[in-house]
PDB file of C-alpha atoms and ligand atoms in Angstrom:
ATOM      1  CA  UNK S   4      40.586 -98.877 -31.991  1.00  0.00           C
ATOM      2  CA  UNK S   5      37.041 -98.921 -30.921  1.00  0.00           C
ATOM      3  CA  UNK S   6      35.541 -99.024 -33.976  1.00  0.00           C
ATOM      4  CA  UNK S   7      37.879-102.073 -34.708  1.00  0.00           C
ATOM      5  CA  UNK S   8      36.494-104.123 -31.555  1.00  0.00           C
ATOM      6  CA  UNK S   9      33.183-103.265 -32.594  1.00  0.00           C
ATOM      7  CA  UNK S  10      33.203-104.645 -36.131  1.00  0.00           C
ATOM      8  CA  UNK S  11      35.490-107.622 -34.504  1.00  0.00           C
ATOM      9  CA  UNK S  12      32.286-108.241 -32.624  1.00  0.00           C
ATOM     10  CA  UNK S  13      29.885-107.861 -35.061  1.00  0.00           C
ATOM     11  CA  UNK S  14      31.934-110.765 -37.341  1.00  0.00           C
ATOM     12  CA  UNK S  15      32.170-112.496 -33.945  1.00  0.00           C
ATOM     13  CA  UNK S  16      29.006-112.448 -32.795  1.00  0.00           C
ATOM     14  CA  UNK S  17      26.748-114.332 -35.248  1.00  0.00           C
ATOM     15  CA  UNK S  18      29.399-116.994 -35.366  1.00  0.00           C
ATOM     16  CA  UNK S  19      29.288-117.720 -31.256  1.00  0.00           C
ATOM     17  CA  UNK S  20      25.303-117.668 -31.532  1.00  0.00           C
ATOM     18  CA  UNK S  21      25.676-120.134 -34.697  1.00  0.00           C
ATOM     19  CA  UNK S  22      28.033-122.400 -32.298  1.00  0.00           C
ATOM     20  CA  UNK S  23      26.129-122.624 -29.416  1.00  0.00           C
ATOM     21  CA  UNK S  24      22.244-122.973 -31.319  1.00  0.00           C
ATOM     22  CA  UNK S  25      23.690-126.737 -32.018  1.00  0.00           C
ATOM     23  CA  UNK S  26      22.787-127.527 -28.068  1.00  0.00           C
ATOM     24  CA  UNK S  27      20.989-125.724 -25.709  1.00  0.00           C
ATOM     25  CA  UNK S  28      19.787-125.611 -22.066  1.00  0.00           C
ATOM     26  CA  UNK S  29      16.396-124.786 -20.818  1.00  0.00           C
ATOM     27  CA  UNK S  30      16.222-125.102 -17.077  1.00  0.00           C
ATOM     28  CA  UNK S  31      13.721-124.215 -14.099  1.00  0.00           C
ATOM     29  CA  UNK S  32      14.507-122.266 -12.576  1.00  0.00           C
ATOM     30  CA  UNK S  33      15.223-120.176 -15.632  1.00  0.00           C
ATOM     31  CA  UNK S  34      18.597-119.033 -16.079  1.00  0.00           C
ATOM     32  CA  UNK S  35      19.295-114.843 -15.968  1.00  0.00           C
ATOM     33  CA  UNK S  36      22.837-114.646 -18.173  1.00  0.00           C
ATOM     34  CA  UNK S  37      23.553-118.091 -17.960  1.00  0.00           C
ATOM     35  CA  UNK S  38      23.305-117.282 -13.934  1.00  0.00           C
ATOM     36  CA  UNK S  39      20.512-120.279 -12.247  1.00  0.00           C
ATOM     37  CA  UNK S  40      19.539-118.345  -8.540  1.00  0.00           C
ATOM     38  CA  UNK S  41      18.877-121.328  -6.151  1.00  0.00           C
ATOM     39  CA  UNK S  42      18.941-121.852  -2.822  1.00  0.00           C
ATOM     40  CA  UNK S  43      20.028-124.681  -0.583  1.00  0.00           C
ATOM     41  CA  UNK S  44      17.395-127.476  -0.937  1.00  0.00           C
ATOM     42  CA  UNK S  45      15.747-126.564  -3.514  1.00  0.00           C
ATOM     43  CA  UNK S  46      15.427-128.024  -7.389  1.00  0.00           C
ATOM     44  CA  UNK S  47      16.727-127.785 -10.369  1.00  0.00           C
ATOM     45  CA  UNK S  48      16.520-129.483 -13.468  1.00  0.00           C
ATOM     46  CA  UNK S  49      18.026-128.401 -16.539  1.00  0.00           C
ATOM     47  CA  UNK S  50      17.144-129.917 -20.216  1.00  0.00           C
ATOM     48  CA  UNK S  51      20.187-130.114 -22.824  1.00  0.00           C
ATOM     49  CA  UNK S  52      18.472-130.037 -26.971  1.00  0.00           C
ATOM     50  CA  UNK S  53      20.320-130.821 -30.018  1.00  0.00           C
ATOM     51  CA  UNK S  54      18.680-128.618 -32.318  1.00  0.00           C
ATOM     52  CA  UNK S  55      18.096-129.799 -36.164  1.00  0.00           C
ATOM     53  CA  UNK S  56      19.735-133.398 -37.510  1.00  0.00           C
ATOM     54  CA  UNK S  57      23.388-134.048 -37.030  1.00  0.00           C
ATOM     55  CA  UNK S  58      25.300-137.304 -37.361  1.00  0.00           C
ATOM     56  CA  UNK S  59      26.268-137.744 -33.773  1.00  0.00           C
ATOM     57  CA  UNK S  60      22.768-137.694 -31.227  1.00  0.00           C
ATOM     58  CA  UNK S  61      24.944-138.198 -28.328  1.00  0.00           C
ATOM     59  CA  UNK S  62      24.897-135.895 -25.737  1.00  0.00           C
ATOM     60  CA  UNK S  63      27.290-135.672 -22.348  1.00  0.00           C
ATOM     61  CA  UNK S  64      26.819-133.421 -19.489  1.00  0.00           C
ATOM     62  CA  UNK S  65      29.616-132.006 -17.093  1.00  0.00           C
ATOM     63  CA  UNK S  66      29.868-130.640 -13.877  1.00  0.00           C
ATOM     64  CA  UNK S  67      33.046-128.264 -13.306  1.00  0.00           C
ATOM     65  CA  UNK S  68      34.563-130.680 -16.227  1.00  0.00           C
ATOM     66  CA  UNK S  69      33.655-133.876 -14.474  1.00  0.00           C
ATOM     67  CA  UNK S  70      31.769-136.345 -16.850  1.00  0.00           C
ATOM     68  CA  UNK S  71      28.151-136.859 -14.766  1.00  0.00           C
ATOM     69  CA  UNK S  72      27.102-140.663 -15.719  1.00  0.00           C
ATOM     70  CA  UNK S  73      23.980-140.721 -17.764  1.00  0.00           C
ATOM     71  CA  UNK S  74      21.217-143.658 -18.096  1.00  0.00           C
ATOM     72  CA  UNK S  75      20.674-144.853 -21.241  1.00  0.00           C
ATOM     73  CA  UNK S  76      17.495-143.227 -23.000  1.00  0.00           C
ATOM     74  CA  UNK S  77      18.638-139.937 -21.604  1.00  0.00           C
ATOM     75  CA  UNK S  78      21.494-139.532 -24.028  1.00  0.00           C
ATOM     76  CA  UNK S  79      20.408-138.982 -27.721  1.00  0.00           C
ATOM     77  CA  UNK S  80      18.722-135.587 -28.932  1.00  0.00           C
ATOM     78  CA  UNK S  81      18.003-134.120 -25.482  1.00  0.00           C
ATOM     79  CA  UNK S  82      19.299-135.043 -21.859  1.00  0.00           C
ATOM     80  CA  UNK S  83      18.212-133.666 -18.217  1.00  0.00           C
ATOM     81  CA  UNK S  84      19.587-134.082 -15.388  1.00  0.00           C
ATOM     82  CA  UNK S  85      18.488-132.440 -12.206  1.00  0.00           C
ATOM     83  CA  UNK S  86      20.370-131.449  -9.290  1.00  0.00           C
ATOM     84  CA  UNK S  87      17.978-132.689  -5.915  1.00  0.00           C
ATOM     85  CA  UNK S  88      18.791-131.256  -3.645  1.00  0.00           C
ATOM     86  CA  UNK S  89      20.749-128.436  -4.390  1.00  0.00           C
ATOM     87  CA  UNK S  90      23.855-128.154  -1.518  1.00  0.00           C
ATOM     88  CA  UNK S  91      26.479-125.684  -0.321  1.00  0.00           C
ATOM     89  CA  UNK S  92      29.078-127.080  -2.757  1.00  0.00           C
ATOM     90  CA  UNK S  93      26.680-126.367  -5.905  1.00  0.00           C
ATOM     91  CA  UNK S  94      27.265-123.098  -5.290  1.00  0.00           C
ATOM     92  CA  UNK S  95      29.398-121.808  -8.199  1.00  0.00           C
ATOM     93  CA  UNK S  96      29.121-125.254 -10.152  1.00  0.00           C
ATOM     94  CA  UNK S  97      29.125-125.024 -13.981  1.00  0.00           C
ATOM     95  CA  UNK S  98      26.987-127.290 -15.712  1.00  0.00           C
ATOM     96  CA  UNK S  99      27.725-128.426 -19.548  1.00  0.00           C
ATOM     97  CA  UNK S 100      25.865-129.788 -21.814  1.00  0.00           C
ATOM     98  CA  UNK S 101      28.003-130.726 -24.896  1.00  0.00           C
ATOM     99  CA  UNK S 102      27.955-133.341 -28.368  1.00  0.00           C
ATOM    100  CA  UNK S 103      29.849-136.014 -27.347  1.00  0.00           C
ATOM    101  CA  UNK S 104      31.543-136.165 -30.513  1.00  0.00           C
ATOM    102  CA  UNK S 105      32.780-132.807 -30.671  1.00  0.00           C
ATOM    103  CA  UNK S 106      32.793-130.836 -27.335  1.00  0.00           C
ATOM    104  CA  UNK S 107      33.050-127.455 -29.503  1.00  0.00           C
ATOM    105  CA  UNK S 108      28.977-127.465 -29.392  1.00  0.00           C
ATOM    106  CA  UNK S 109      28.347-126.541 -26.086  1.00  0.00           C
ATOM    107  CA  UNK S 110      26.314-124.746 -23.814  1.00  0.00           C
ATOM    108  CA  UNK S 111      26.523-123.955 -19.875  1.00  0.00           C
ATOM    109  CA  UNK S 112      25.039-122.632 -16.700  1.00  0.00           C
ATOM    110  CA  UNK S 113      26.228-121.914 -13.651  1.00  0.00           C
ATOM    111  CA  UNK S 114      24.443-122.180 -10.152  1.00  0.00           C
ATOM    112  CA  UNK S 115      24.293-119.220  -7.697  1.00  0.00           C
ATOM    113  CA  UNK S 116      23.344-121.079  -4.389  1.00  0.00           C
ATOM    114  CA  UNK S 117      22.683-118.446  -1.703  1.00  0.00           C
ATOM    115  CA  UNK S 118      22.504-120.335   2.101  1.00  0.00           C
ATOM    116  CA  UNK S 119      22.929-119.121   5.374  1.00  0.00           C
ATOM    117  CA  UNK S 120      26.221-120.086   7.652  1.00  0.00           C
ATOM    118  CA  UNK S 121      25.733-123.547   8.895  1.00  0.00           C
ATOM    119  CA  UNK S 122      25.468-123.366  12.512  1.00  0.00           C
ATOM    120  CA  UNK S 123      23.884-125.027  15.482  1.00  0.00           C
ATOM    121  CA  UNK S 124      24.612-127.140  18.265  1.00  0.00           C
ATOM    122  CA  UNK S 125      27.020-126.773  21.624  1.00  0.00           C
ATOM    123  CA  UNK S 126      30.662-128.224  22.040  1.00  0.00           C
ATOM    124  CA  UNK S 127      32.250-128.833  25.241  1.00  0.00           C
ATOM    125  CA  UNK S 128      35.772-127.477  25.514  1.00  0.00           C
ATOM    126  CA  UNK S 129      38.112-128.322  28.705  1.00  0.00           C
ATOM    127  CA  UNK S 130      41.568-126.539  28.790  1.00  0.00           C
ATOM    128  CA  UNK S 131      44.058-126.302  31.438  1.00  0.00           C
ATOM    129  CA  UNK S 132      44.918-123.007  33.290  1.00  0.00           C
ATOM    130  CA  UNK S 133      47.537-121.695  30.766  1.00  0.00           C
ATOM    131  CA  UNK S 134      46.570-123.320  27.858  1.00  0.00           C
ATOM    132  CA  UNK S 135      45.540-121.526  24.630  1.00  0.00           C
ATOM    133  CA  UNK S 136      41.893-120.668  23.893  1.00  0.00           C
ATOM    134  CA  UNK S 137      41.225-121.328  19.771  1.00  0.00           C
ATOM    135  CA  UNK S 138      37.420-121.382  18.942  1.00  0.00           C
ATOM    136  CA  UNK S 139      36.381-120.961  15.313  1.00  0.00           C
ATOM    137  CA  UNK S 140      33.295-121.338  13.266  1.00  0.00           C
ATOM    138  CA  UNK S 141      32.289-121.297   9.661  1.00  0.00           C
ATOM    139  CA  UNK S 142      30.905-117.870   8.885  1.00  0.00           C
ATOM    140  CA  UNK S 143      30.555-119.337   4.626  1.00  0.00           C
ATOM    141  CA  UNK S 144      27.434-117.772   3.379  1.00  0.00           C
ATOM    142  CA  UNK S 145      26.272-116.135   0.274  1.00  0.00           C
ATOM    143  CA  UNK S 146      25.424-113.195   0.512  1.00  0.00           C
ATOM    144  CA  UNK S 147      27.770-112.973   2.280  1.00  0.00           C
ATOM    145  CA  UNK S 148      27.586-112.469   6.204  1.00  0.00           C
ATOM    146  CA  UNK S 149      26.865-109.023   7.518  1.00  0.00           C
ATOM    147  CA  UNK S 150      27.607-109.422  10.885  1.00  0.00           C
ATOM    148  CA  UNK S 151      29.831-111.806  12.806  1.00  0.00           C
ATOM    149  CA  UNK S 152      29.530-111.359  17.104  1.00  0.00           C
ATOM    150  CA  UNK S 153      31.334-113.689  19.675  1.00  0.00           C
ATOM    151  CA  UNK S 154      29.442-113.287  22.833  1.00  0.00           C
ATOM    152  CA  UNK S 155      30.452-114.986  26.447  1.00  0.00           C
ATOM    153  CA  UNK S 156      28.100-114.947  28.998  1.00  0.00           C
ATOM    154  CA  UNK S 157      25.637-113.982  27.349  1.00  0.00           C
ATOM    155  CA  UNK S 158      27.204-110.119  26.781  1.00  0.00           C
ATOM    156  CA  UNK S 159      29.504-109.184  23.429  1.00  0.00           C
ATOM    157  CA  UNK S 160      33.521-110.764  24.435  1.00  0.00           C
ATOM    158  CA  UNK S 161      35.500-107.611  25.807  1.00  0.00           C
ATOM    159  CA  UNK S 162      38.516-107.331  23.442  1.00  0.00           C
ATOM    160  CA  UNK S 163      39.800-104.711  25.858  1.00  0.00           C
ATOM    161  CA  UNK S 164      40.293-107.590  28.690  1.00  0.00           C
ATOM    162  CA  UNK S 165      41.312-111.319  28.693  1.00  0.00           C
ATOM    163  CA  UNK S 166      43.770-110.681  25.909  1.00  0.00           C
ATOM    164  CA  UNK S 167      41.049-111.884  23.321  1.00  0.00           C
ATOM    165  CA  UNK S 168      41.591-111.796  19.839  1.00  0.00           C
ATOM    166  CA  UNK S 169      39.150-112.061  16.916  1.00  0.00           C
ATOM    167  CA  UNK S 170      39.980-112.983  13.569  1.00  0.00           C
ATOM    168  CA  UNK S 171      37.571-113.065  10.616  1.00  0.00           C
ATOM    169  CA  UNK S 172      39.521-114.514   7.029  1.00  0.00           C
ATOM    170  CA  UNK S 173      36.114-114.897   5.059  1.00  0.00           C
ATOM    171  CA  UNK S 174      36.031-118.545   6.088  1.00  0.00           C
ATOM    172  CA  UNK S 175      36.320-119.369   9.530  1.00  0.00           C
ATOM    173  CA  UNK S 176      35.820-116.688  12.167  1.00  0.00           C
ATOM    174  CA  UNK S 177      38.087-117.246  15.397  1.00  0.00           C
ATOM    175  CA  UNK S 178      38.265-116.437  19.140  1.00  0.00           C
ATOM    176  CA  UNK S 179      42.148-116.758  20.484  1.00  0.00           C
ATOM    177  CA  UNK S 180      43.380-116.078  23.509  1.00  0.00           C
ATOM    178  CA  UNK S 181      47.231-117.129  24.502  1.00  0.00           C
ATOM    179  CA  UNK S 182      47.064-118.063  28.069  1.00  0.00           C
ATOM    180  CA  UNK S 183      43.623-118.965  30.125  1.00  0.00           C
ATOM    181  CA  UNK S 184      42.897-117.739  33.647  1.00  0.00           C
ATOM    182  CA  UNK S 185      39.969-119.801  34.704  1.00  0.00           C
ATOM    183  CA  UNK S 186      38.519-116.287  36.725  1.00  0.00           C
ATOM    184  CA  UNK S 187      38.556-114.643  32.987  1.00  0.00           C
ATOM    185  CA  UNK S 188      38.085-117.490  30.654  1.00  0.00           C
ATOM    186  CA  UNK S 189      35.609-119.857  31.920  1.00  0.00           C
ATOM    187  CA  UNK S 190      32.214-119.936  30.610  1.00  0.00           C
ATOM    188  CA  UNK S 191      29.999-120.497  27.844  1.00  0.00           C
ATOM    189  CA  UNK S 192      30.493-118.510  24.171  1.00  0.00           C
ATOM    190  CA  UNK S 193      28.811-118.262  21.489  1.00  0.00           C
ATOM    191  CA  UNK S 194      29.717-117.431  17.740  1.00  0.00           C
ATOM    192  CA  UNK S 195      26.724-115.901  15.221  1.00  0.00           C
ATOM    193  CA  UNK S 196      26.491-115.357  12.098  1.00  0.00           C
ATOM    194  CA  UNK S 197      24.289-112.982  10.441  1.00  0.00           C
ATOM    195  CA  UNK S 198      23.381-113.316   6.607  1.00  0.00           C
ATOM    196  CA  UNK S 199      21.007-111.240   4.513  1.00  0.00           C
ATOM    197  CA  UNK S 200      17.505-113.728   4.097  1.00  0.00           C
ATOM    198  CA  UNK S 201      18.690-115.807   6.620  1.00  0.00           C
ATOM    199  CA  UNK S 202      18.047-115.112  10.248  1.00  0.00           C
ATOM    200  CA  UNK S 203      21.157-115.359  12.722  1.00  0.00           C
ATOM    201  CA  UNK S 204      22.782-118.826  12.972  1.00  0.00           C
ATOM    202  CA  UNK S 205      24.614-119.460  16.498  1.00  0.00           C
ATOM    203  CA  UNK S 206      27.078-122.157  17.941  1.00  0.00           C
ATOM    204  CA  UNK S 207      27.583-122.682  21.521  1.00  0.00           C
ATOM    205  CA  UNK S 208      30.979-123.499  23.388  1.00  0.00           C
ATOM    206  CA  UNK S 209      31.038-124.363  26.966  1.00  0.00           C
ATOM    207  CA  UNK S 210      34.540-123.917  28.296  1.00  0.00           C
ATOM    208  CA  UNK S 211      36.054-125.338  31.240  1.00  0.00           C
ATOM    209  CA  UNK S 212      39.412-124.089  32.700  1.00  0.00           C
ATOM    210  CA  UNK S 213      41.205-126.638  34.639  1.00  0.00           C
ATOM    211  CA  UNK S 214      43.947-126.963  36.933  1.00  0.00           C
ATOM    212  CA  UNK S 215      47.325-127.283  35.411  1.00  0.00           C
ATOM    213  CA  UNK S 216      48.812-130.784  35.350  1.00  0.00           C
ATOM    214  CA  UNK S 217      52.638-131.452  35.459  1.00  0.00           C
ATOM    215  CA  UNK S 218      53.283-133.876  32.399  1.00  0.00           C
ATOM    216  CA  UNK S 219      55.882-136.706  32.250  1.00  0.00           C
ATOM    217  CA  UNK S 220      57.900-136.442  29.178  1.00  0.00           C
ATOM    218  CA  UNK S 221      56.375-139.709  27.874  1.00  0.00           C
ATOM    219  CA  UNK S 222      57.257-140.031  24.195  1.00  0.00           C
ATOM    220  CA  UNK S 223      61.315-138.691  25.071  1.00  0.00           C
ATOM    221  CA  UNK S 224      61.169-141.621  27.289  1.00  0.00           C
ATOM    222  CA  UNK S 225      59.903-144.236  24.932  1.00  0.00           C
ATOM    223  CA  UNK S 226      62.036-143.106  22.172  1.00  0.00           C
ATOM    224  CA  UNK S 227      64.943-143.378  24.393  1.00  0.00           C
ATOM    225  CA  UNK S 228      64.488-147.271  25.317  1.00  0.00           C
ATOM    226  CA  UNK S 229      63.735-147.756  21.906  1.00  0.00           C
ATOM    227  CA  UNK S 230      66.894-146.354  20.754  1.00  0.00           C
ATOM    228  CA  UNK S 231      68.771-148.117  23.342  1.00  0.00           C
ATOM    229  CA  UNK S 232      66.991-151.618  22.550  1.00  0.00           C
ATOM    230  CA  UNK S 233      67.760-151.111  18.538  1.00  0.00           C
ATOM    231  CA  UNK S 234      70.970-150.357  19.403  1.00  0.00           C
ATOM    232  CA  UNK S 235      71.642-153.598  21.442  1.00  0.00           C
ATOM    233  CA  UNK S 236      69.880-155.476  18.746  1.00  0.00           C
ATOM    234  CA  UNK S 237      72.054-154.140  16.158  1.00  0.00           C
ATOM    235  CA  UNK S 238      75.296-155.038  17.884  1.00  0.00           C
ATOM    236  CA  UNK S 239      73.914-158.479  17.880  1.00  0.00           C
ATOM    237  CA  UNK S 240      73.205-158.748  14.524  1.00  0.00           C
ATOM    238  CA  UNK S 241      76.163-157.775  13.492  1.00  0.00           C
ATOM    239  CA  UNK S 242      77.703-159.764  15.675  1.00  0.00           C
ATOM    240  CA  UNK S 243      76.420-163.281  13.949  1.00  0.00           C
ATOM    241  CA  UNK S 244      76.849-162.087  10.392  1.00  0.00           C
ATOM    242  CA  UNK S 245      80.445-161.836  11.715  1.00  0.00           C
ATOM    243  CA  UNK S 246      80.218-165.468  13.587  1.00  0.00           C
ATOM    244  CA  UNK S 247      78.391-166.608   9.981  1.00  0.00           C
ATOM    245  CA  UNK S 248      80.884-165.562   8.111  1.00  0.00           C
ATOM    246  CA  UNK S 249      83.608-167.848   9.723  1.00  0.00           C
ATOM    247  CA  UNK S 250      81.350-170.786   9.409  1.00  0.00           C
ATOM    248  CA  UNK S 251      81.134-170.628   5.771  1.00  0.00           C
TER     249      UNK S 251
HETATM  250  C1  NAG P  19      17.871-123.991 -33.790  1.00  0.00           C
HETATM  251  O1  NAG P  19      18.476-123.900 -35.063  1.00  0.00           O
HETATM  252  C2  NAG P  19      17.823-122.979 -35.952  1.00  0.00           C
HETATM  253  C3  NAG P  19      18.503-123.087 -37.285  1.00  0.00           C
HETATM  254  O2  NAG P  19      19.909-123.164 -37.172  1.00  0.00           O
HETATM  255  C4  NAG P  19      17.928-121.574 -35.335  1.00  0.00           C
HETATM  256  O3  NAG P  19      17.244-120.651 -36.162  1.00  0.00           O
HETATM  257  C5  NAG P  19      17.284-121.581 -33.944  1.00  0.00           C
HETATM  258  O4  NAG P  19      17.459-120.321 -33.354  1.00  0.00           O
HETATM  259  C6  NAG P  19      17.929-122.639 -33.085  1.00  0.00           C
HETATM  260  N1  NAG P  19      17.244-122.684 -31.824  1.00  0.00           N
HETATM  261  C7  NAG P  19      17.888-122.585 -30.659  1.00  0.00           C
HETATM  262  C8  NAG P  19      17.015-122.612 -29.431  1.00  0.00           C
HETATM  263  O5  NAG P  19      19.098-122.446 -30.548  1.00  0.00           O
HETATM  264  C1  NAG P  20      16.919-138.114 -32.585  1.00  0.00           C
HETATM  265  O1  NAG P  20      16.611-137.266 -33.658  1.00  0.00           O
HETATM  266  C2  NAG P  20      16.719-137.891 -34.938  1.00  0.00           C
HETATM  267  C3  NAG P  20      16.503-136.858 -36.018  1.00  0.00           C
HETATM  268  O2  NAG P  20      15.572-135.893 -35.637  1.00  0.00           O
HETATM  269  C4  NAG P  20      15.716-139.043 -34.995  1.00  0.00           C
HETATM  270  O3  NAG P  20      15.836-139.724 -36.239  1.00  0.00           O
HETATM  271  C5  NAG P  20      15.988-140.020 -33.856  1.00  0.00           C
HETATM  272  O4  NAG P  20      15.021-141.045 -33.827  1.00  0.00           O
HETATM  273  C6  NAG P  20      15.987-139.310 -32.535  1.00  0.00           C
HETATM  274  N1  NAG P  20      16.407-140.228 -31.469  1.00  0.00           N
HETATM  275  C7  NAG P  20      15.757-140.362 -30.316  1.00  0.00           C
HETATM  276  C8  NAG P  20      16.271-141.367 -29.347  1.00  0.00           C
HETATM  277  O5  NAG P  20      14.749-139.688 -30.076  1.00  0.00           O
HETATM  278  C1  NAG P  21      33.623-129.341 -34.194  1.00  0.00           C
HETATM  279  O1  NAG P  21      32.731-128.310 -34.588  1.00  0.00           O
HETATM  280  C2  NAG P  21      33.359-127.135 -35.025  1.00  0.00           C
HETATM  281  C3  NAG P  21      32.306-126.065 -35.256  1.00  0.00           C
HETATM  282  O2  NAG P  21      31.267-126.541 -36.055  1.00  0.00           O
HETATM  283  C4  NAG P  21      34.168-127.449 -36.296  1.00  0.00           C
HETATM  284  O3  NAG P  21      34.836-126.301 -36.734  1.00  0.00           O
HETATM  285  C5  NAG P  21      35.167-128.557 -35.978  1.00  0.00           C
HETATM  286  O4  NAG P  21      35.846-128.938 -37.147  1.00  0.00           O
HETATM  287  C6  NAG P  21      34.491-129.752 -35.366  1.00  0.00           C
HETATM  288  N1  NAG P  21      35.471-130.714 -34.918  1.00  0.00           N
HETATM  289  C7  NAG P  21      35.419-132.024 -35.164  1.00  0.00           C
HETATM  290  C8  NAG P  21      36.505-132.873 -34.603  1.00  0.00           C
HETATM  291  O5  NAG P  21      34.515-132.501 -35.841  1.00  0.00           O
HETATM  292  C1  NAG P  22      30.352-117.189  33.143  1.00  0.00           C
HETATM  293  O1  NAG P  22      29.308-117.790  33.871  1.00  0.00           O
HETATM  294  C2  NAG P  22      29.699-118.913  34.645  1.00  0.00           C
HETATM  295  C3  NAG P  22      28.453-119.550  35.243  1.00  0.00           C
HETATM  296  O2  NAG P  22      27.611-118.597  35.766  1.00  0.00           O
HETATM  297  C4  NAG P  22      30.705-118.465  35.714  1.00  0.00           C
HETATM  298  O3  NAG P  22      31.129-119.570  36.452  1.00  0.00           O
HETATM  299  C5  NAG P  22      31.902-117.825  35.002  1.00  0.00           C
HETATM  300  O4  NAG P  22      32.808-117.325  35.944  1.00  0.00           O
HETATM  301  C6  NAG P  22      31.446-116.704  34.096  1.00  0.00           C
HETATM  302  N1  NAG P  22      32.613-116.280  33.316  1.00  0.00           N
HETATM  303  C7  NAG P  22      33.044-115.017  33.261  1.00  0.00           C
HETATM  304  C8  NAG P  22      34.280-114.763  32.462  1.00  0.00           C
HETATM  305  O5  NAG P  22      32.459-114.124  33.801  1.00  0.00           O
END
């Protein structure tokens, strides 16, 4: 069985590196198994070849399938784009390079972005006593994040009081707690994220617990009259299609 993949390959083989010799991609940074490293920010420019004559010059590019618009002049026998500046969402992106005119001669490259978790900045939160405590931030970064800390006051959050919980999905990291008591609750937190190359990125939250407020059922009310007012109108309508009717 083995031996059978292995001579499948070796038939296979020449005819994938005859396929793909049509175009090809030279890019800086240079590509390591069709793998660009990048970082946020940075450059990169990639340069798409036909190689030898062929009836149809035309070449297209693609990002994740999407046609990227290309001036004129940078369409027959070789086409670059360049991706300035690179961002988060590059990260992952395939690039294609491909004959217009048959999208069988194609090459690609893909874009391993590494950035650090995007975080900065203070946000005021006011609750009332009672209220739910839900703070999250975006712990995305690649690598990814080695350490994640919520800290209030200044010292690591106490998961043993306050009935705090943290949650981590890969995404978002959050700080919940189900009911605030000002005397626990109150202060300022912070979330931090920790990737490798990147030093720690922090976000600040400065929470205020106030009193608790007795709401009037607004919206019930409103709904209410409105019902009652639709309902008058109704009877009123039907009341002339009735007195129309006879008219007639
Ligand atoms: C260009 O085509 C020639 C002939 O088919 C082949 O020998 C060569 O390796 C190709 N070059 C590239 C960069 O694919
Ligand atoms: C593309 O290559 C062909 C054949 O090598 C050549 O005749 C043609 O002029 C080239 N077109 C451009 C725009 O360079
Ligand atoms: C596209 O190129 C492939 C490989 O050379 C060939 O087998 C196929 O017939 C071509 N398709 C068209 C529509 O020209
Ligand atoms: C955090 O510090 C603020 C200001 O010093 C203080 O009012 C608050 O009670 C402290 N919060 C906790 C939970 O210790």
């Amino acid at each position: 069985m083995k031996l059978m993949i292995s001579i499948a390959l070796l038939f296979l083989l020449p005819s994938c590196a005859s396929q793909t010799s049509v175009v090809y991609i030279e890019s800086s940074p240079e590509p390591l198994d069709g793998v660009i490293q990048t970082k946020i920010k940075d450059t990169v420019s990639l340069v798409c070849t036909l190689n030898g004559t062929h009836e149809d010059k035309e070449l297209v590019w693609l990002r994740n399938g999407a046609m990227i618009k290309l001036n004129d002049g940078n369409k027959e026998n070789r086409s670059c784009v360049c991706i300035n500046p690179v961002i988060q969402k590059d990260d992952g992106a395939t690039f294609t390079c491909q004959l217009k005119s048959n999208s069988s001669h194609s090459a690609s490259v893909t874009l391993d972005v590494t950035y650090s978790a995007d975080l900065s900045g203070s946000e005021e939160v006011t609750l009332e006593e009672e209220e739910s405590l839900d703070l999250q931030c975006d712990m995305r970064a690649n690598p990814l994040a080695t350490s994640v800390t919520w800290k209030l006051n200044g010292t690591l959050v106490d998961l043993s009081t306050g009935g705090f919980i943290i949650t981590n999905d890969g995404i978002n990291t959050k700080l919940y707690a189900k009911k605030v008591d000002r005397s626990l609750h109150e202060g300022s937190y912070e979330c931090t994220v920790t990737s490798p190359g990147y030093g720690p990125q922090s976000k600040t939250f400065q929470v205020t617990v106030t009193d608790k407020t007795i709401k009037f059922p607004l919206m019930p009310t409103i709904a209410g009259v409105v019902v009652v007012a639709l309902t008058t109108l109704l009877a009123i309508v039907s009341r002339w299609r009735v007195i129309a009717k006879c008219c007639k």
